């Protein structure tokens, strides 16, 4: 009986030793089986010689991060952080300028020298200070309201102040009975602050600038993240 | 080469993504040529190979064998067979008809006639081989390609296709015989003819 079913396995060296020897002995004396074995060998060679094919693109999934992309990831994280910080700064600045609305930018500094001036003078006229708060009160109360009404034009408050000051100088020069008292300056300060006008230039750039910076960093972080994801 | 691959495999197992990519590049083309001959469509074959490589990377930690090549071929072959089953829309039906004992027919060479195209050279023969392969049952086709093109041993093919070694032997023999018959039907006279 011809060992046809084992010829492929024989060809591939996949038969157990004993069976392999048997088939080998048969092949030595059987032309038909030898011819068929040769055909199978020829077929296997043709299959092995099929033209090679290549994919149209790389099929290797990119599971590693390229060298140049490692700093990109860090940069993206930094940009995200910077965006948050800049946004927080813009919010803080915006709220700070909101709570101080009505105070002229110069109001606080203006009040301070005035107060020290008054303190210095108050020392001189301490005896008379308690005597007449009357005129001083109205005068000081009118000062902030005047400042508030003239608040929008920037130079106005300082002009106003100088007017008020020179006014006061005059009164002092004429040795009036009512030198301003230190205690009276207390209410003026906070009141002035509460009524202050927008931005304080000494706090740095406007909130809008910070917001712009925040948006710029956010966009940068977003773009970097996208780039990282697609690669 | 072998040692280099083993080192790469060790590094990849430890999570070295670059080592895995190098390993994947070594098997990318062999996987694609198997997938293409299994599926017949380049786009499908590319998808299957890419999916298989990605799946291999994700489950590399659980791979405990020694042959990365056999392992990745197993993943890709299974995916290709799954895709063929999905195409048939009857996932439960077997891809191959059950194998009989020894009912394989060796067709006799036709008597040369004027209408019969003689296969003059390998080039024509290869076209016949491609066509014959495409008509083979999927699991026979996979087994034959794994043997004759990729050079896997029967034991490895049994692992790759999750089959008994006797089944592998039978599939390879039937498949090779079917290709031989197709060649003979076109007037092929055997390796010397």
Short mmCIF file of C-alpha atoms in Angstrom, two decimals:
data_model
loop_
_atom_site.label_atom_id
_atom_site.label_comp_id
_atom_site.label_asym_id
_atom_site.label_seq_id
_atom_site.Cartn_x
_atom_site.Cartn_y
_atom_site.Cartn_z
CA UNK A 1 0.00 0.00 0.00
CA UNK A 2 1.31 3.43 -1.02
CA UNK A 3 2.01 5.83 1.85
CA UNK A 4 0.47 8.80 -0.03
CA UNK A 5 -0.96 10.46 3.07
CA UNK A 6 2.46 10.58 4.71
CA UNK A 7 4.40 11.96 1.79
CA UNK A 8 4.06 15.62 2.79
CA UNK A 9 5.04 14.89 6.38
CA UNK A 10 7.93 12.79 5.09
CA UNK A 11 9.01 15.69 2.92
CA UNK A 12 8.84 18.02 5.89
CA UNK A 13 10.71 15.69 8.18
CA UNK A 14 7.71 15.52 10.47
CA UNK A 15 7.26 11.75 10.72
CA UNK A 16 8.30 9.72 13.72
CA UNK A 17 11.60 7.94 13.11
CA UNK A 18 10.08 4.49 12.66
CA UNK A 19 7.47 5.62 10.16
CA UNK A 20 10.02 7.74 8.37
CA UNK A 21 12.22 4.69 7.84
CA UNK A 22 9.27 2.66 6.54
CA UNK A 23 8.28 5.32 4.02
CA UNK A 24 11.89 5.71 2.99
CA UNK A 25 12.14 1.99 2.24
CA UNK A 26 8.91 2.11 0.24
CA UNK A 27 10.05 5.12 -1.77
CA UNK A 28 13.24 3.35 -2.75
CA UNK A 29 11.25 0.74 -4.62
CA UNK A 30 8.17 2.69 -5.78
CA UNK A 31 8.32 4.96 -8.79
CA UNK A 32 4.81 6.30 -8.34
CA UNK A 33 5.47 7.43 -4.78
CA UNK A 34 8.85 8.88 -5.73
CA UNK A 35 7.22 10.86 -8.55
CA UNK A 36 4.51 12.16 -6.24
CA UNK A 37 7.01 13.08 -3.59
CA UNK A 38 8.90 15.02 -6.23
CA UNK A 39 5.69 16.81 -7.25
CA UNK A 40 4.97 17.74 -3.66
CA UNK A 41 8.51 19.00 -3.23
CA UNK A 42 8.15 21.07 -6.41
CA UNK A 43 4.82 22.44 -5.19
CA UNK A 44 6.31 23.40 -1.82
CA UNK A 45 9.14 25.18 -3.58
CA UNK A 46 6.74 27.11 -5.78
CA UNK A 47 4.75 28.17 -2.71
CA UNK A 48 7.93 29.21 -0.94
CA UNK A 49 8.92 31.18 -4.03
CA UNK A 50 5.73 33.22 -4.21
CA UNK A 51 6.54 36.87 -4.79
CA UNK A 52 7.06 38.79 -1.58
CA UNK A 53 4.47 41.38 -0.73
CA UNK A 54 4.91 44.54 1.30
CA UNK A 55 2.43 46.57 3.23
CA UNK A 56 1.76 50.07 1.93
CA UNK A 57 2.59 51.58 5.32
CA UNK A 58 4.39 50.75 8.51
CA UNK A 59 2.27 48.39 10.59
CA UNK A 60 4.39 48.66 13.70
CA UNK A 61 2.35 50.48 16.32
CA UNK A 62 4.30 53.35 17.83
CA UNK A 63 4.34 52.39 21.45
CA UNK A 64 7.46 54.32 22.40
CA UNK A 65 7.80 58.06 22.67
CA UNK A 66 10.36 59.47 20.22
CA UNK A 67 13.38 61.17 21.78
CA UNK A 68 12.37 64.60 20.54
CA UNK A 69 8.92 64.17 22.00
CA UNK A 70 9.96 63.62 25.61
CA UNK A 71 10.69 67.34 26.22
CA UNK A 72 7.49 68.10 24.34
CA UNK A 73 5.51 66.29 27.00
CA UNK A 74 7.22 68.26 29.76
CA UNK A 75 6.66 71.44 27.82
CA UNK A 76 3.00 70.65 27.49
CA UNK A 77 2.70 70.10 31.23
CA UNK A 78 4.50 73.39 31.92
CA UNK A 79 2.24 75.20 29.46
CA UNK A 80 -0.85 73.80 31.18
CA UNK A 81 0.46 74.96 34.55
CA UNK A 82 1.38 78.38 33.20
CA UNK A 83 -2.08 78.74 31.69
CA UNK A 84 -3.71 78.02 35.04
CA UNK A 85 -1.40 80.41 36.90
CA UNK A 86 -1.88 83.19 34.38
CA UNK A 87 -5.61 82.72 34.54
CA UNK A 88 -5.52 82.86 38.34
CA UNK A 89 -3.43 86.02 38.16
CA UNK A 90 -5.86 87.62 35.76
CA UNK A 91 -8.79 86.70 38.00
CA UNK A 92 -7.07 88.05 41.12
CA UNK A 93 -6.17 91.29 39.43
CA UNK A 94 -9.64 91.69 38.02
CA UNK A 95 -11.29 91.12 41.41
CA UNK A 96 -8.77 93.35 43.16
CA UNK A 97 -9.54 96.21 40.84
CA UNK A 98 -13.25 95.53 41.22
CA UNK A 99 -13.22 95.77 45.01
CA UNK A 100 -11.22 98.97 44.87
CA UNK A 101 -13.51 100.66 42.37
CA UNK A 102 -13.94 104.34 43.09
CA UNK A 103 -10.55 104.93 44.70
CA UNK A 104 -8.39 107.05 42.52
CA UNK A 105 -5.10 105.36 41.95
CA UNK A 106 -3.40 108.16 43.77
CA UNK A 107 -5.89 108.40 46.60
CA UNK A 108 -4.05 106.16 49.02
CA UNK A 109 -0.63 107.68 48.51
CA UNK A 110 -2.26 111.06 48.60
CA UNK A 111 -3.89 110.36 51.92
CA UNK A 112 -0.71 109.08 53.48
CA UNK A 113 1.46 112.15 53.06
CA UNK A 114 -1.48 114.24 54.01
CA UNK A 115 -1.90 112.24 57.18
CA UNK A 116 1.74 112.51 58.12
CA UNK A 117 1.65 116.17 57.35
CA UNK A 118 -1.35 116.51 59.59
CA UNK A 119 0.30 114.42 62.25
CA UNK A 120 3.31 116.68 62.22
CA UNK A 121 1.15 119.69 62.41
CA UNK A 122 -1.22 118.13 64.87
CA UNK A 123 1.69 117.82 67.29
CA UNK A 124 2.15 121.53 67.09
CA UNK A 125 -1.47 122.44 67.58
CA UNK A 126 -2.37 119.57 69.86
CA UNK A 127 -3.85 121.82 72.42
CA UNK A 128 -6.30 123.34 70.05
CA UNK A 129 -7.00 120.16 68.16
CA UNK A 130 -9.88 118.93 70.26
CA UNK A 131 -11.50 122.34 70.30
CA UNK A 132 -12.94 122.57 66.88
CA UNK A 133 -13.56 119.45 64.88
CA UNK A 134 -16.53 121.17 63.30
CA UNK A 135 -14.99 122.87 60.28
CA UNK A 136 -12.47 120.14 59.75
CA UNK A 137 -15.13 117.43 59.56
CA UNK A 138 -17.15 118.87 56.72
CA UNK A 139 -14.06 119.85 54.88
CA UNK A 140 -12.59 116.37 55.00
CA UNK A 141 -15.89 114.75 54.17
CA UNK A 142 -16.30 116.91 51.13
CA UNK A 143 -12.87 116.06 49.90
CA UNK A 144 -13.54 112.40 49.01
CA UNK A 145 -16.83 113.18 47.40
CA UNK A 146 -15.14 115.77 45.29
CA UNK A 147 -12.52 113.25 44.44
CA UNK A 148 -15.16 110.70 43.54
CA UNK A 149 -17.02 113.04 41.25
CA UNK A 150 -13.83 113.96 39.51
CA UNK A 151 -12.60 110.42 39.60
CA UNK A 152 -12.71 109.40 35.96
CA UNK A 153 -10.17 111.84 34.58
CA UNK A 154 -6.90 110.63 35.96
CA UNK A 155 -5.15 113.89 36.70
CA UNK A 156 -8.20 115.32 38.44
CA UNK A 157 -7.71 113.75 41.86
CA UNK A 158 -4.21 115.05 42.23
CA UNK A 159 -5.31 118.44 41.11
CA UNK A 160 -8.13 118.19 43.57
CA UNK A 161 -5.72 117.17 46.25
CA UNK A 162 -3.40 120.02 45.64
CA UNK A 163 -6.32 122.37 45.78
CA UNK A 164 -7.43 120.84 49.05
CA UNK A 165 -3.93 120.96 50.41
CA UNK A 166 -3.26 124.53 49.46
CA UNK A 167 -6.62 125.34 50.92
CA UNK A 168 -5.55 123.72 54.12
CA UNK A 169 -2.18 125.45 54.08
CA UNK A 170 -4.01 128.71 53.86
CA UNK A 171 -6.13 127.85 56.80
CA UNK A 172 -3.09 126.79 58.81
CA UNK A 173 -1.20 129.84 57.79
CA UNK A 174 -3.95 131.98 59.09
CA UNK A 175 -3.61 130.02 62.32
CA UNK A 176 -7.12 128.80 62.30
CA UNK A 177 -8.82 127.31 65.27
CA UNK A 178 -9.40 124.01 63.56
CA UNK A 179 -6.28 122.12 62.55
CA UNK A 180 -7.17 118.72 61.15
CA UNK A 181 -6.83 115.92 63.62
CA UNK A 182 -5.10 112.64 63.05
CA UNK A 183 -8.17 110.77 64.17
CA UNK A 184 -10.16 112.36 61.44
CA UNK A 185 -7.94 110.88 58.79
CA UNK A 186 -9.01 107.40 59.83
CA UNK A 187 -12.32 107.38 58.02
CA UNK A 188 -10.97 109.21 55.02
CA UNK A 189 -8.52 106.47 54.06
CA UNK A 190 -10.89 103.50 53.80
CA UNK A 191 -13.61 105.69 52.38
CA UNK A 192 -11.31 106.81 49.65
CA UNK A 193 -10.23 103.28 48.95
CA UNK A 194 -13.81 102.12 48.70
CA UNK A 195 -14.60 104.77 46.18
CA UNK A 196 -11.50 104.27 44.11
CA UNK A 197 -11.40 104.14 40.27
CA UNK A 198 -10.10 101.12 38.23
CA UNK A 199 -6.66 99.75 37.68
CA UNK A 200 -3.80 100.28 39.99
CA UNK A 201 -0.77 100.63 37.82
CA UNK A 202 1.59 99.53 40.56
CA UNK A 203 0.11 95.98 40.52
CA UNK A 204 1.57 95.22 37.06
CA UNK A 205 -0.10 94.55 33.71
CA UNK A 206 -3.86 94.63 33.38
CA UNK A 207 -5.96 91.47 33.98
CA UNK A 208 -6.66 91.36 30.28
CA UNK A 209 -2.99 90.88 29.55
CA UNK A 210 -2.81 88.05 32.06
CA UNK A 211 -5.91 86.51 30.53
CA UNK A 212 -4.29 86.75 27.11
CA UNK A 213 -1.19 85.01 28.44
CA UNK A 214 -3.37 82.33 30.00
CA UNK A 215 -5.19 81.71 26.74
CA UNK A 216 -1.90 81.60 24.83
CA UNK A 217 -0.48 78.99 27.19
CA UNK A 218 -3.70 76.99 27.12
CA UNK A 219 -3.62 76.92 23.32
CA UNK A 220 0.04 75.88 23.38
CA UNK A 221 -0.70 73.08 25.85
CA UNK A 222 -3.66 71.92 23.76
CA UNK A 223 -1.67 71.88 20.53
CA UNK A 224 1.19 69.98 22.16
CA UNK A 225 -1.18 67.44 23.64
CA UNK A 226 -2.80 66.88 20.27
CA UNK A 227 0.55 66.44 18.62
CA UNK A 228 1.55 63.92 21.28
CA UNK A 229 -1.67 62.00 20.89
CA UNK A 230 -1.55 61.74 17.11
CA UNK A 231 2.03 60.52 17.01
CA UNK B 1 20.20 37.28 14.91
CA UNK B 2 18.49 34.81 17.17
CA UNK B 3 20.40 36.06 20.19
CA UNK B 4 19.70 39.64 19.25
CA UNK B 5 15.99 38.83 19.06
CA UNK B 6 16.11 37.12 22.44
CA UNK B 7 17.72 40.17 23.99
CA UNK B 8 15.10 42.37 22.37
CA UNK B 9 12.39 40.07 23.69
CA UNK B 10 13.77 40.29 27.23
CA UNK B 11 13.91 44.06 27.04
CA UNK B 12 10.44 44.29 25.52
CA UNK B 13 9.04 42.05 28.25
CA UNK B 14 10.42 44.46 30.80
CA UNK B 15 8.47 47.25 29.14
CA UNK B 16 11.08 48.59 26.72
CA UNK B 17 8.84 49.98 23.99
CA UNK B 18 11.70 50.52 21.57
CA UNK B 19 12.81 46.91 21.87
CA UNK B 20 9.26 45.82 21.11
CA UNK B 21 9.13 48.04 18.05
CA UNK B 22 12.35 46.48 16.78
CA UNK B 23 10.88 43.02 17.32
CA UNK B 24 7.69 44.03 15.57
CA UNK B 25 9.63 45.36 12.60
CA UNK B 26 11.26 41.96 12.18
CA UNK B 27 7.92 40.18 11.86
CA UNK B 28 5.89 42.91 10.22
CA UNK B 29 6.39 41.76 6.63
CA UNK B 30 6.05 38.00 7.25
CA UNK B 31 2.83 38.67 9.17
CA UNK B 32 1.53 40.85 6.38
CA UNK B 33 2.22 38.32 3.65
CA UNK B 34 0.40 35.63 5.63
CA UNK B 35 -2.52 37.94 6.41
CA UNK B 36 -2.77 39.09 2.80
CA UNK B 37 -2.90 35.53 1.49
CA UNK B 38 -5.44 34.65 4.13
CA UNK B 39 -7.69 37.64 3.56
CA UNK B 40 -7.00 38.59 -0.03
CA UNK B 41 -7.33 42.30 0.69
CA UNK B 42 -4.40 44.50 1.47
CA UNK B 43 -6.29 46.94 3.72
CA UNK B 44 -7.77 44.09 5.80
CA UNK B 45 -4.38 42.43 6.08
CA UNK B 46 -2.76 45.65 7.25
CA UNK B 47 -5.46 46.16 9.87
CA UNK B 48 -5.09 42.62 11.15
CA UNK B 49 -1.31 42.87 11.45
CA UNK B 50 -1.43 46.23 13.17
CA UNK B 51 -4.09 45.01 15.60
CA UNK B 52 -2.12 41.86 16.28
CA UNK B 53 1.07 43.79 17.01
CA UNK B 54 -0.72 46.16 19.32
CA UNK B 55 -2.40 43.27 21.11
CA UNK B 56 1.00 41.60 21.43
CA UNK B 57 2.47 44.71 23.05
CA UNK B 58 -0.40 44.89 25.50
CA UNK B 59 -0.17 41.26 26.53
CA UNK B 60 3.58 40.86 26.28
CA UNK B 61 3.76 40.66 30.07
CA UNK B 62 1.74 37.46 30.05
CA UNK B 63 3.80 35.83 27.29
CA UNK B 64 5.82 33.03 28.82
CA UNK B 65 6.91 31.07 25.77
CA UNK B 66 10.26 31.23 24.10
CA UNK B 67 9.29 31.88 20.49
CA UNK B 68 8.01 35.40 20.05
CA UNK B 69 7.65 34.73 16.34
CA UNK B 70 5.30 31.76 16.85
CA UNK B 71 3.37 33.71 19.46
CA UNK B 72 2.80 36.76 17.30
CA UNK B 73 1.89 34.54 14.32
CA UNK B 74 -0.67 32.86 16.51
CA UNK B 75 -2.27 36.19 17.38
CA UNK B 76 -2.27 37.36 13.77
CA UNK B 77 -3.53 34.03 12.37
CA UNK B 78 -6.38 33.94 14.86
CA UNK B 79 -7.35 37.48 13.97
CA UNK B 80 -7.27 36.71 10.27
CA UNK B 81 -9.44 33.63 10.79
CA UNK B 82 -11.83 35.64 12.97
CA UNK B 83 -12.15 38.21 10.25
CA UNK B 84 -12.91 35.53 7.67
CA UNK B 85 -15.59 34.12 9.96
CA UNK B 86 -17.07 37.59 10.41
CA UNK B 87 -17.21 37.98 6.66
CA UNK B 88 -19.30 34.85 6.44
CA UNK B 89 -21.70 36.22 9.04
CA UNK B 90 -22.01 32.78 10.52
CA UNK B 91 -19.36 32.79 13.20
CA UNK B 92 -20.31 29.39 14.56
CA UNK B 93 -19.82 27.56 11.30
CA UNK B 94 -16.41 25.97 10.88
CA UNK B 95 -14.14 27.45 8.25
CA UNK B 96 -13.06 24.08 6.99
CA UNK B 97 -15.11 20.99 6.18
CA UNK B 98 -14.32 18.12 8.53
CA UNK B 99 -11.39 16.06 7.40
CA UNK B 100 -11.91 12.47 6.28
CA UNK B 101 -9.34 9.77 6.81
CA UNK B 102 -7.64 9.40 3.51
CA UNK B 103 -10.02 10.57 0.87
CA UNK B 104 -7.60 12.88 -0.89
CA UNK B 105 -7.59 12.51 -4.64
CA UNK B 106 -4.44 12.73 -6.64
CA UNK B 107 -5.54 13.99 -10.01
CA UNK B 108 -3.64 12.51 -12.91
CA UNK B 109 -1.92 14.81 -15.35
CA UNK B 110 -4.14 15.46 -18.39
CA UNK B 111 -2.90 14.32 -21.68
CA UNK B 112 -1.22 17.29 -23.33
CA UNK B 113 -3.50 18.75 -25.98
CA UNK B 114 -3.58 21.90 -28.04
CA UNK B 115 -6.09 23.55 -25.70
CA UNK B 116 -4.07 22.86 -22.59
CA UNK B 117 -1.85 25.64 -21.44
CA UNK B 118 1.58 24.31 -20.64
CA UNK B 119 3.18 25.94 -17.74
CA UNK B 120 6.44 26.97 -19.26
CA UNK B 121 8.06 28.58 -16.31
CA UNK B 122 7.73 29.45 -12.69
CA UNK B 123 6.05 32.74 -13.42
CA UNK B 124 2.93 31.13 -14.81
CA UNK B 125 3.14 28.41 -12.20
CA UNK B 126 3.14 31.02 -9.44
CA UNK B 127 -0.09 32.54 -10.75
CA UNK B 128 -1.69 29.09 -10.62
CA UNK B 129 -0.35 28.57 -7.11
CA UNK B 130 -1.76 31.92 -5.90
CA UNK B 131 -5.16 31.12 -7.39
CA UNK B 132 -5.18 27.61 -5.94
CA UNK B 133 -4.19 28.89 -2.48
CA UNK B 134 -7.02 31.39 -2.55
CA UNK B 135 -9.57 28.64 -3.02
CA UNK B 136 -8.30 26.47 -0.16
CA UNK B 137 -10.22 26.20 3.10
CA UNK B 138 -8.86 28.88 5.45
CA UNK B 139 -7.27 26.66 8.05
CA UNK B 140 -5.60 24.48 5.44
CA UNK B 141 -4.33 27.61 3.74
CA UNK B 142 -2.95 29.00 6.99
CA UNK B 143 -1.20 25.74 7.84
CA UNK B 144 0.37 25.39 4.40
CA UNK B 145 1.59 29.00 4.33
CA UNK B 146 3.01 28.70 7.83
CA UNK B 147 4.92 25.63 6.68
CA UNK B 148 6.05 26.41 3.16
CA UNK B 149 6.44 30.20 3.28
CA UNK B 150 7.31 30.83 6.92
CA UNK B 151 9.11 27.58 7.59
CA UNK B 152 7.44 26.72 10.91
CA UNK B 153 7.70 23.16 12.22
CA UNK B 154 4.51 21.10 12.56
CA UNK B 155 4.61 21.46 16.35
CA UNK B 156 4.74 25.23 16.05
CA UNK B 157 1.91 25.26 13.51
CA UNK B 158 -0.14 23.18 15.94
CA UNK B 159 0.43 25.86 18.58
CA UNK B 160 -0.25 28.73 16.21
CA UNK B 161 -3.49 27.31 14.86
CA UNK B 162 -4.53 25.68 18.14
CA UNK B 163 -4.85 22.26 16.55
CA UNK B 164 -3.68 18.72 17.12
CA UNK B 165 -0.50 17.83 15.33
CA UNK B 166 -2.35 15.12 13.38
CA UNK B 167 -4.78 17.75 12.15
CA UNK B 168 -1.92 19.98 11.10
CA UNK B 169 -0.31 17.14 9.19
CA UNK B 170 -3.53 16.39 7.43
CA UNK B 171 -4.25 20.04 6.59
CA UNK B 172 -0.80 20.61 5.15
CA UNK B 173 -0.95 17.49 3.05
CA UNK B 174 -4.40 18.24 1.65
CA UNK B 175 -3.57 21.83 0.95
CA UNK B 176 -0.31 21.03 -0.78
CA UNK B 177 -1.97 18.29 -2.79
CA UNK B 178 -4.74 20.68 -3.87
CA UNK B 179 -2.15 23.13 -5.15
CA UNK B 180 -0.32 20.30 -6.87
CA UNK B 181 -3.56 19.21 -8.50
CA UNK B 182 -4.24 22.74 -9.71
CA UNK B 183 -0.79 22.86 -11.25
CA UNK B 184 -1.18 19.47 -12.84
CA UNK B 185 -4.55 20.51 -14.24
CA UNK B 186 -2.75 23.33 -16.03
CA UNK B 187 -0.30 20.94 -17.58
CA UNK B 188 2.43 21.09 -15.01
CA UNK B 189 4.72 18.15 -15.35
CA UNK B 190 6.25 18.27 -11.92
CA UNK B 191 9.41 20.03 -10.80
CA UNK B 192 11.38 18.83 -13.82
CA UNK B 193 8.63 19.49 -16.35
#
